[in-house]
Coordinates of C-alpha atoms in Angstrom, one line a residue:
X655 CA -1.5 16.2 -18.1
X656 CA -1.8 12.5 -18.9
X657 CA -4.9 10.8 -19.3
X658 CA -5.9 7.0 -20.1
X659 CA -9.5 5.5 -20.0
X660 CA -10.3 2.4 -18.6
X661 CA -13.2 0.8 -18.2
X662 CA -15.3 4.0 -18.9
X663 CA -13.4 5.3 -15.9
X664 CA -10.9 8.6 -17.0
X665 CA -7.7 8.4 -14.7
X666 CA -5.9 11.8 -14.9
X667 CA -2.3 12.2 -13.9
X668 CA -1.3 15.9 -13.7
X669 CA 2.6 15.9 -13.7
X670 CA 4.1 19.3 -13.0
X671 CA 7.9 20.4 -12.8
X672 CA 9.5 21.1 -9.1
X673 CA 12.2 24.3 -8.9
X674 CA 14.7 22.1 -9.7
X675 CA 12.8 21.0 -13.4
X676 CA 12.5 17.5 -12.4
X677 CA 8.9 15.9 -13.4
X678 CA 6.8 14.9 -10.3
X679 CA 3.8 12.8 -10.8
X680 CA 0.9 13.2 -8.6
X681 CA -1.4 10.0 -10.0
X682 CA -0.7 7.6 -7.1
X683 CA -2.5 4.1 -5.8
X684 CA -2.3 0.7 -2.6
X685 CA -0.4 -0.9 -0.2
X686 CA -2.1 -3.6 1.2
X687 CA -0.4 -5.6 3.9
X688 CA -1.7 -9.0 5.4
X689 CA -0.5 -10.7 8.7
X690 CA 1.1 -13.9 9.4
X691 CA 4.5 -15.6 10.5
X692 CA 7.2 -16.0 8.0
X693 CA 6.0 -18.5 5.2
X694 CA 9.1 -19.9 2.9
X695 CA 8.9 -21.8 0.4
X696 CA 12.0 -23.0 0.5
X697 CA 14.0 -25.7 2.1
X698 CA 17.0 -24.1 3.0
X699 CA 16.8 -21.0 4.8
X700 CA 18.1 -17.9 4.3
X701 CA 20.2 -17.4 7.0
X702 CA 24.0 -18.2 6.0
X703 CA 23.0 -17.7 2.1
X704 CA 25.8 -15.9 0.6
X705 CA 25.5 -12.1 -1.4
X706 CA 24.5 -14.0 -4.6
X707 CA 22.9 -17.3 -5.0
X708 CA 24.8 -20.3 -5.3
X709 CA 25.6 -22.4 -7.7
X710 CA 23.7 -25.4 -7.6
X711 CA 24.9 -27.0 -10.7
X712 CA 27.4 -26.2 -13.1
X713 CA 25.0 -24.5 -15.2
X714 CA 22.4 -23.9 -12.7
X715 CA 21.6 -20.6 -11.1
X716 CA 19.6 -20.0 -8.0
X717 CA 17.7 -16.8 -7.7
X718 CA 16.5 -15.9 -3.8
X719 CA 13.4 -13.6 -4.0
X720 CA 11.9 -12.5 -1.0
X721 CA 7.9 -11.4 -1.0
X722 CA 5.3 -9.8 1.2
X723 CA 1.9 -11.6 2.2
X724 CA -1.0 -10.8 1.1
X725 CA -2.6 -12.9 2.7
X726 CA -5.3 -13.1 6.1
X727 CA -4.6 -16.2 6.7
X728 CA -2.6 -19.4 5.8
X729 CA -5.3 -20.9 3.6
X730 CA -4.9 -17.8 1.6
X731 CA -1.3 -16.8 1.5
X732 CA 0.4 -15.3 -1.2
X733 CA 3.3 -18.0 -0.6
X734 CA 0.8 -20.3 -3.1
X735 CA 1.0 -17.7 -5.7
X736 CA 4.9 -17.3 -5.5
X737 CA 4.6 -21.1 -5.5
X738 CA 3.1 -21.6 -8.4
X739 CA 5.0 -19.0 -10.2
X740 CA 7.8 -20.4 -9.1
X741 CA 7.3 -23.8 -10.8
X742 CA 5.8 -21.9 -14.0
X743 CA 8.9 -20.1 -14.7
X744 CA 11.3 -23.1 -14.0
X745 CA 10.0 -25.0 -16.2
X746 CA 10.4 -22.8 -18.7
X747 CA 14.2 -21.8 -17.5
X748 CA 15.2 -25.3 -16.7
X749 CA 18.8 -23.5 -15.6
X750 CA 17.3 -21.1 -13.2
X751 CA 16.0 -22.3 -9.6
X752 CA 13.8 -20.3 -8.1
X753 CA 13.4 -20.0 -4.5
X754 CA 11.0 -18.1 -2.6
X755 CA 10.5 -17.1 1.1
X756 CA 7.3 -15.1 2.1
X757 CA 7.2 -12.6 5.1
X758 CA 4.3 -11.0 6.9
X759 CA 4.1 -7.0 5.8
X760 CA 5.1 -6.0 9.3
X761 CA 8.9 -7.7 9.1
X762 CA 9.5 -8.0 5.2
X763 CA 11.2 -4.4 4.7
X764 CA 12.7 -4.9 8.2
X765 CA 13.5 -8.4 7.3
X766 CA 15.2 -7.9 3.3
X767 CA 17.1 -4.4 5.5
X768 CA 18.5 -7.1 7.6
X769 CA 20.0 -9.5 4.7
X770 CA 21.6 -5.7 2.9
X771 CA 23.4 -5.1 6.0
X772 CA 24.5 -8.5 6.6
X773 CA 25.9 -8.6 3.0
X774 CA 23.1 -11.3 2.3
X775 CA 20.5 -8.9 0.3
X776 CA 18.0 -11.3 -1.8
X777 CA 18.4 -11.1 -5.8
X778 CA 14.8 -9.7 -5.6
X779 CA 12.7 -7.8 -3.2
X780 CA 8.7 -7.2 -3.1
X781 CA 8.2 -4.6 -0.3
X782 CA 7.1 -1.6 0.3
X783 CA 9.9 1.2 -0.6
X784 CA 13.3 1.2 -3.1
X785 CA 14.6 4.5 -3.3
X786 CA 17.1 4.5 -0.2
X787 CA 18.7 0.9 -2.0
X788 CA 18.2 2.8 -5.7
X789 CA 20.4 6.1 -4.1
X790 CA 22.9 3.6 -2.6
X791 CA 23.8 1.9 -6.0
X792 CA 22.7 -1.7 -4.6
X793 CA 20.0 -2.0 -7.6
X794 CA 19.7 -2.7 -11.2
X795 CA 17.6 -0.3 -13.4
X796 CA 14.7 -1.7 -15.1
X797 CA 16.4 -1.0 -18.0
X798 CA 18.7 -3.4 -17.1
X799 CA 16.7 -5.5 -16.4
X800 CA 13.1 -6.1 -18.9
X801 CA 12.3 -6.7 -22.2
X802 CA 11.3 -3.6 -24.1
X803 CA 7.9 -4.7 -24.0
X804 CA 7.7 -5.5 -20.6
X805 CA 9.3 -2.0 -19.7
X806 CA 6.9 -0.1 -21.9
X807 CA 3.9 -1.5 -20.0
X808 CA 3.9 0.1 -17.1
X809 CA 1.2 2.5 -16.4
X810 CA 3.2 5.8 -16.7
X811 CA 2.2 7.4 -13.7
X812 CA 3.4 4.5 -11.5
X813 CA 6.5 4.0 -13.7
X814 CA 7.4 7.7 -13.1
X815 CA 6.8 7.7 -9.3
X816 CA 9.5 4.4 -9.5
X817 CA 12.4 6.4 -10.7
X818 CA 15.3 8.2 -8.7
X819 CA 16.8 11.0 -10.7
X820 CA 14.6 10.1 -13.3
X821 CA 16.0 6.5 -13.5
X822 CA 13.8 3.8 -12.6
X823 CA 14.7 0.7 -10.1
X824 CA 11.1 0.4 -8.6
X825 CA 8.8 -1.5 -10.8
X826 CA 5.2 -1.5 -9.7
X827 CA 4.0 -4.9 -8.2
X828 CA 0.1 -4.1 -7.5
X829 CA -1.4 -0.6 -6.5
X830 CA -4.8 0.5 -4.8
X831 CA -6.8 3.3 -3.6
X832 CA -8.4 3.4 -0.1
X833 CA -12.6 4.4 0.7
X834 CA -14.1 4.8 3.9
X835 CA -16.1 1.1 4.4
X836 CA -19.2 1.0 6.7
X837 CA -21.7 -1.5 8.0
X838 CA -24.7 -0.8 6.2
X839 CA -27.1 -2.7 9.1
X840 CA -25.2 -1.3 12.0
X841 CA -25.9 2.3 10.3
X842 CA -29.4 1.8 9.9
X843 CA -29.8 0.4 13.4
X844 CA -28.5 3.6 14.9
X845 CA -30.3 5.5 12.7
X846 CA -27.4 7.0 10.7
X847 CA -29.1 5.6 7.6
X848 CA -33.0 5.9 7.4
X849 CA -34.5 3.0 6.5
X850 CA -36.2 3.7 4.0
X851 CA -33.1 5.2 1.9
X852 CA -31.8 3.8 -1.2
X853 CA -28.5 5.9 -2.2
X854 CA -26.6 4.8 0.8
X855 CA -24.9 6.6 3.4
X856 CA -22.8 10.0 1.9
X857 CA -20.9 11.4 4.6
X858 CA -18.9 14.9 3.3
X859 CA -16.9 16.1 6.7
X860 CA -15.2 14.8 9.8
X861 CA -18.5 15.9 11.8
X862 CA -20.5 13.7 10.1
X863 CA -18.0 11.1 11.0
X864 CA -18.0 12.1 14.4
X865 CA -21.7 12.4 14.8
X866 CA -22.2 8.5 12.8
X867 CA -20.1 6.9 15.5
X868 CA -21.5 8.7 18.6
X869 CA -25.3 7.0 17.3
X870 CA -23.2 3.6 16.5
X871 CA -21.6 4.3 20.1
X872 CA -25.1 4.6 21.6
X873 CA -26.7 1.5 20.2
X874 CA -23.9 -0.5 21.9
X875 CA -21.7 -1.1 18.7
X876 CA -18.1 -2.2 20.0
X877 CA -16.7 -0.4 17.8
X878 CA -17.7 2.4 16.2
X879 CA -15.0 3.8 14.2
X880 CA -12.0 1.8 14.3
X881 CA -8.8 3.4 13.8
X882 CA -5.6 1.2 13.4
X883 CA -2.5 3.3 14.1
X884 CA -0.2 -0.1 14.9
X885 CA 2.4 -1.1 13.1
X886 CA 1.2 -2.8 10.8
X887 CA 0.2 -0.2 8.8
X888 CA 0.1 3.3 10.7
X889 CA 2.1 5.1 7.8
X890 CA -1.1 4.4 5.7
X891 CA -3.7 5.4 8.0
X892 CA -1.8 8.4 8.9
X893 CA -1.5 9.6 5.9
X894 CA -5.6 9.3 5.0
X895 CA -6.3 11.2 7.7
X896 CA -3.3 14.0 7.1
X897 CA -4.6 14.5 3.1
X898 CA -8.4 14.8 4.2
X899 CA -7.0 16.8 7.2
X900 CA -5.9 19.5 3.7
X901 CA -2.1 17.8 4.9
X902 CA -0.1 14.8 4.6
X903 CA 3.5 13.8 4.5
X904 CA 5.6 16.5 2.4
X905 CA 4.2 20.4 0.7
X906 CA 3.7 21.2 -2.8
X907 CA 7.6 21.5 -3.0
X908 CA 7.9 17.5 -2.2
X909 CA 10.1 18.5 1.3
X910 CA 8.7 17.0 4.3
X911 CA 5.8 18.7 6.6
X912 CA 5.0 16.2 8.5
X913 CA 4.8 18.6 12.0
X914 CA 2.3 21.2 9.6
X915 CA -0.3 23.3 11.3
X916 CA -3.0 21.2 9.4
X917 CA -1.6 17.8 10.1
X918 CA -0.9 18.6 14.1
X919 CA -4.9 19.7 14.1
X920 CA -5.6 16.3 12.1
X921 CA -4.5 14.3 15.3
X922 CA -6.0 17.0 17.7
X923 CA -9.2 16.0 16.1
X924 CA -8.4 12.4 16.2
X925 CA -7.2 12.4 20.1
X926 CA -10.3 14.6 21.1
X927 CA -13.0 13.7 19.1
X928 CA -12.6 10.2 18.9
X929 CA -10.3 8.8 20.9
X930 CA -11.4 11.2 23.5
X931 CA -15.2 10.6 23.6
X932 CA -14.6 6.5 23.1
X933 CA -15.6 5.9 19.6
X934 CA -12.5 4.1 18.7
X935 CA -13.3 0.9 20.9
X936 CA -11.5 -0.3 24.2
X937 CA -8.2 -0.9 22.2
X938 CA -6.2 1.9 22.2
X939 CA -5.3 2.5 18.0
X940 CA -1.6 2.5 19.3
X941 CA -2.2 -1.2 19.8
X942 CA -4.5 -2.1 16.6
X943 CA -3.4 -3.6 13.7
X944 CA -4.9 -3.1 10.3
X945 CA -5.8 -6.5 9.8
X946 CA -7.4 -6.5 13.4
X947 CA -9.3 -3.9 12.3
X948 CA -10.4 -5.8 9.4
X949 CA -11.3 -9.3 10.7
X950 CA -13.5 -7.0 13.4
X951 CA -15.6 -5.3 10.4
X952 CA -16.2 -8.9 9.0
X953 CA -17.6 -9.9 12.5
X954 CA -19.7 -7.3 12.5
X955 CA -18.0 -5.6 15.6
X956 CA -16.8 -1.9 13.7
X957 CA -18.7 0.5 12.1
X958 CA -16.9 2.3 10.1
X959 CA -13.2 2.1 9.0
X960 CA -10.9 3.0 5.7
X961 CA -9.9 0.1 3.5
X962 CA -8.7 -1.2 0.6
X963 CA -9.6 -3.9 -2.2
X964 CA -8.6 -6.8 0.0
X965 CA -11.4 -6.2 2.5
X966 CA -13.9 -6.4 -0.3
X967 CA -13.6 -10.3 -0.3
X968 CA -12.9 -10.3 3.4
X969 CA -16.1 -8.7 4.2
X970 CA -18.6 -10.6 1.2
X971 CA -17.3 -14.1 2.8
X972 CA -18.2 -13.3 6.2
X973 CA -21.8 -12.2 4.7
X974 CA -21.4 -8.3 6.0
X975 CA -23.5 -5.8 3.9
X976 CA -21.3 -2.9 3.5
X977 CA -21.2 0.3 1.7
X978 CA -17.7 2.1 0.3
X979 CA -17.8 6.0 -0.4
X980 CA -14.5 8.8 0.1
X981 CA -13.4 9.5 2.9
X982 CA -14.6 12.3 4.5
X983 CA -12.8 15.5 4.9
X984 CA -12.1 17.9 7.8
X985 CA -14.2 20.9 6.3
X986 CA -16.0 19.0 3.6
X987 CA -14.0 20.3 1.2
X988 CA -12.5 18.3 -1.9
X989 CA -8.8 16.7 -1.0
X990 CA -6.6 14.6 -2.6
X991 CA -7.1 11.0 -1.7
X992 CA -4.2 8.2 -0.5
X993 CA -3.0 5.3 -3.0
X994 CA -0.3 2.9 -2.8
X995 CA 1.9 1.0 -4.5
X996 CA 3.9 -2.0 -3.7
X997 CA 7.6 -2.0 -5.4
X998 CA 9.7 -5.1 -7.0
X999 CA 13.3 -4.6 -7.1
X1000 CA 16.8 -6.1 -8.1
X1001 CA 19.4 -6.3 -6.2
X1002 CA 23.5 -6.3 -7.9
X1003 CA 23.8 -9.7 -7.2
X1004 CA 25.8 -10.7 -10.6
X1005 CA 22.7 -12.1 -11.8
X1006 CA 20.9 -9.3 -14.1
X1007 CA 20.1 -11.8 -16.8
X1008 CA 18.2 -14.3 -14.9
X1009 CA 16.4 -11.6 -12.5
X1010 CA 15.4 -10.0 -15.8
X1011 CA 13.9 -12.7 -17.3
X1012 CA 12.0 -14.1 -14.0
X1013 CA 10.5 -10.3 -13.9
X1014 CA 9.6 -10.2 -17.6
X1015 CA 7.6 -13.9 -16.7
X1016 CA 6.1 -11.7 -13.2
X1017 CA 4.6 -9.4 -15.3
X1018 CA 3.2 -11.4 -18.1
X1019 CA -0.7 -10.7 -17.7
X1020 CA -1.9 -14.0 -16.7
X1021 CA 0.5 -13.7 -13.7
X1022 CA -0.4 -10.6 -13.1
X1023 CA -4.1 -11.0 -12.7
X1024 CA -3.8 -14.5 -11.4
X1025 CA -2.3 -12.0 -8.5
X1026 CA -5.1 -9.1 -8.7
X1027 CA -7.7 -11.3 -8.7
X1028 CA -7.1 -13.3 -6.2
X1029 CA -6.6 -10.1 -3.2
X1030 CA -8.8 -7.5 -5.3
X1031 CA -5.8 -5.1 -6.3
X1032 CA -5.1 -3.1 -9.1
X1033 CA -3.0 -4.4 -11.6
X1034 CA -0.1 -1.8 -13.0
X1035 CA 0.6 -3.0 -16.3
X1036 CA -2.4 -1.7 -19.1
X1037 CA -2.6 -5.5 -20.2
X1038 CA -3.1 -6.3 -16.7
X1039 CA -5.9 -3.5 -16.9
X1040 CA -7.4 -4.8 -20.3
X1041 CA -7.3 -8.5 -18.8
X1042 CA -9.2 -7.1 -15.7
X1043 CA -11.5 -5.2 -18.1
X1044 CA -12.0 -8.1 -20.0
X1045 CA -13.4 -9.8 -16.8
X1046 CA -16.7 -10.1 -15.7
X1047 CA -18.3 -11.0 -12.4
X1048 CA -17.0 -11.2 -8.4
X1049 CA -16.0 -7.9 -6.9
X1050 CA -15.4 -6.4 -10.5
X1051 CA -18.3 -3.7 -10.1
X1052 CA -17.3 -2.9 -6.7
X1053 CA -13.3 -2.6 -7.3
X1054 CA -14.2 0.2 -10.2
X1055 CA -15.4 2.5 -7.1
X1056 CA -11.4 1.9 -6.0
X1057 CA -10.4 3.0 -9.7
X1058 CA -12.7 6.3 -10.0
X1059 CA -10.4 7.6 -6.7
X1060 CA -7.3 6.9 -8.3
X1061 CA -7.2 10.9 -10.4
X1062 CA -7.5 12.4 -6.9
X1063 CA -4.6 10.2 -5.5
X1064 CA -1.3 10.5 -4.0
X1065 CA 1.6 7.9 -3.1
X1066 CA 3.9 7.9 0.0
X1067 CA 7.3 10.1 -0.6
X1068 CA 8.5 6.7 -2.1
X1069 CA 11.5 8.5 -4.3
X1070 CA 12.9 9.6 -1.5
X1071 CA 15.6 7.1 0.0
X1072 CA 14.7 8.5 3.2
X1073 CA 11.3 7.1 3.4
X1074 CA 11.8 3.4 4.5
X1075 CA 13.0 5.2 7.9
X1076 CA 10.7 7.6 8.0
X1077 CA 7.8 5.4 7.7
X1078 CA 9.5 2.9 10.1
X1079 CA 9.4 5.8 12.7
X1080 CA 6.0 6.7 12.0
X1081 CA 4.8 3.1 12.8
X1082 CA 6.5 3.0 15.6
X1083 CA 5.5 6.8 17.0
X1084 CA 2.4 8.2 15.4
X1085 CA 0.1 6.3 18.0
X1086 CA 1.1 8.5 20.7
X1087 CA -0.2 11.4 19.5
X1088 CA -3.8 10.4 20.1
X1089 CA -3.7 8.9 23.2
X1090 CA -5.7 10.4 25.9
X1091 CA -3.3 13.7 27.1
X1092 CA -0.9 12.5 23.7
X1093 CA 0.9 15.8 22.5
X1094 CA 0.4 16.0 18.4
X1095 CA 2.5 18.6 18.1
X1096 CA 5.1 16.9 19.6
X1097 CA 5.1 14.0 18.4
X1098 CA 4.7 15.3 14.5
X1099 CA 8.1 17.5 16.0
X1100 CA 9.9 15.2 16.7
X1101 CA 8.5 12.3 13.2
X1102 CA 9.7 15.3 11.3
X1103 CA 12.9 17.0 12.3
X1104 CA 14.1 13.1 11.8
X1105 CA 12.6 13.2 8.7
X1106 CA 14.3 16.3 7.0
X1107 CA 17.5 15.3 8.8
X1108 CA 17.5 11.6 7.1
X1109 CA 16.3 13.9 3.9
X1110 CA 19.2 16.0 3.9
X1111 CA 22.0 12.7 4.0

């Protein structure tokens, strides 16, 4: 058992050995996604750009680094982060160019897929998985590939959870947890919250859940509980539901269970009882996007929905009072919680040395809270966690809520090089099974068997 303290707040990481003695760590965090068309920040784009960058100079080496958005909207994008880092880190490496192209979280790991199977892959990636480009022997290690220093600062959970075969090619870019968020006045209209109570609203089990948005339902709230299964993000949602469901994506023996008895009555309870009875709004979760979802709570139109970090800001701008407690679980019982993390990897382009020194300038800690800061994430680095500790003011209160789930937390199967596919089907599928006459068990079937059949390759 590890455990590190952080701003009064004990994170416990409980690693224990699988049959076949490798270490598995189940401390986990965020993925946060953001919409938008492709932003670059470059001139040229990347279409026709060869394996490795060119050569602009006789000394000069170009490094192409694709990026997700963080973003809500353009005034926000995380293309004036990568921007700005940029420019930092060229002036400092006057023979390295650095060039930057920004995609939307529902294309980049479709989009930097594209560019490995075209020959074309970027020198670095930020997206969501590494493992299936680690077990193809595309990437460098980060051994290869940071300072000592910059190596040894990774949190050691999320350090662990970035290695294949104990090796690690995923660094950590910025992790979260996810709480249930609700609408403090819309509760308190319906009557979910008396008035005249101060500790907020606790719920402990999917009934209390159900019985919430039924009262939000019947006060004419659009939506009560809004539930984005699009593709955006499904594989997160999904697998909030499956862990307080007593599920989630693989068993205790880290093989997938994805068509499990308790994860098939998850979606039954999901389809019937709120689906079924209307408390998901007119659009049909299939067809809802996270950050739908999102810019609906900040008008005031949803209930109740999970979230992460971002929405903090999102929600404060807009004026919405809200509350943030964990989600609620199918019995009432105590289960493990869902957090993310968002990977940075490099690809074998012949240029280890300049890859390794533009990540060793990423994760210096003003760049790395420049980036926390600005979306409310959880930085991965402890002096990214001293820096934030060090701060005072904003959301800083609120975002230790985030960091007290992060003991009871688990991460996507991201070692497994199977899981970019898997989660691609999962976006594309999982809605189904909650439509009105959707078949869980079907469609949790059929999600699986591909699963453990990508697994076994």
């Amino acid at each position: 058992m590890w455990t590190r303290r952080q701003s009064g707040v004990d994170l416990t990481w409980i690693v224990r050995t699988t049959r076949g003695g490798s270490r598995t760590v189940k401390g986990r965090y965020l993925s946060l996604a953001a919409t938008g068309a492709v932003l670059s920040l470059t001139a040229a784009a990347l279409t026709g750009c060869g394996a490795v960058g060119n050569l602009t100079g006789d000394n000069e080496v170009t490094l192409r680094v694709v990026a997700a958005d963080y973003g809500d909207n353009p005034q926000n994008s995380s293309a004036g982060y990568w921007k700005d880092l940029a420019a930092g880190f060229q002036k400092d490496h006057p023979g390295v160019k650095v060039e930057v192209s920004v995609y939307s979280w529902s294309e980049v790991d479709a989009k930097v897929a594209e560019m490995v199977k075209a020959g074309k892959a970027p020198d670095i990636a930020q997206i969501g998985a590494y493992a299936d480009y680690a077990a193809a022997g595309k990437l460098y290690t980060a051994e290869e590939l940071l300072s000592v220093s910059t190596e040894a600062d990774f949190l050691a959970p999320l350090a662990d959870a970035g290695k294949v075969r104990r090796v690690q090619y995923g660094m950590p870019f910025v992790a979260s947890t996810r709480l249930l968020f609700y609408n403090e006045k819309l509760l308190t209209d319906a009557g979910v919250i008396p008035k005249d109570t101060k500790g907020g609203w606790q719920p402990k089990s999917w009934a209390d859940l159900e019985a919430a948005a039924k009262k939000l339902k019947t006060a004419g709230v659009a939506t009560p509980f809004a539930l984005p299964l699009g593709r955006e993000e499904a594989q997160a949602e999904s697998m909030m539901w499956m862990l307080a469901g007593g599920g989630g994506y693989t068993d205790n023996e880290e093989a997938y269970a994805i068509d499990s008895a308790d994860n098939v009555k998850t979606f039954e309870f999901l389809r019937d009882k709120m689906v079924g009875q209307g408390l998901t709004g007119a659009l049909e979760p299939a067809k809802t996007d996270r950050q739908a979802a999102f810019d609906a709570f900040t008008r005031g139109e949803v209930g109740m929905l999970n979230g992460h970090p971002t929405l903090l800001k999102q929600a404060a701008e807009k004026g919405v009072k809200f509350g943030m407690v964990a989600m609620p679980t199918a019995d009432g019982t105590e289960h493990p919680t869902m957090g993310v993390a968002d990977w940075v990897m490099a690809f074998k382009n012949g240029h280890r040395k300049e890859s390794g020194k533009f990540l060793d300038y990423l994760y210096e800690a003003k760049n790395v809270t420049a980036f926390t800061n600005k979306y409310d994430l959880l930085p991965v680095t402890t002096t990214g966690y001293r820096a934030m500790d060090a701060s005072t003011g904003g959301s800083a209160t609120q975002l230790k809520t985030f960091l007290q789930a992060l003991p009871n937390a688990r991460l996507y199967p991201v070692g497994k090089k199977s899981w970019a596919g898997v989660s691609e089907d999962v976006k594309q599928n999982i809605g189904k099974s909650v439509q009105p006459g959707g078949q869980p068990a079907k469609v949790l079937e059929d999600i699986a068997e591909s699963a453990r059949r990508a697994d076994a390759h």
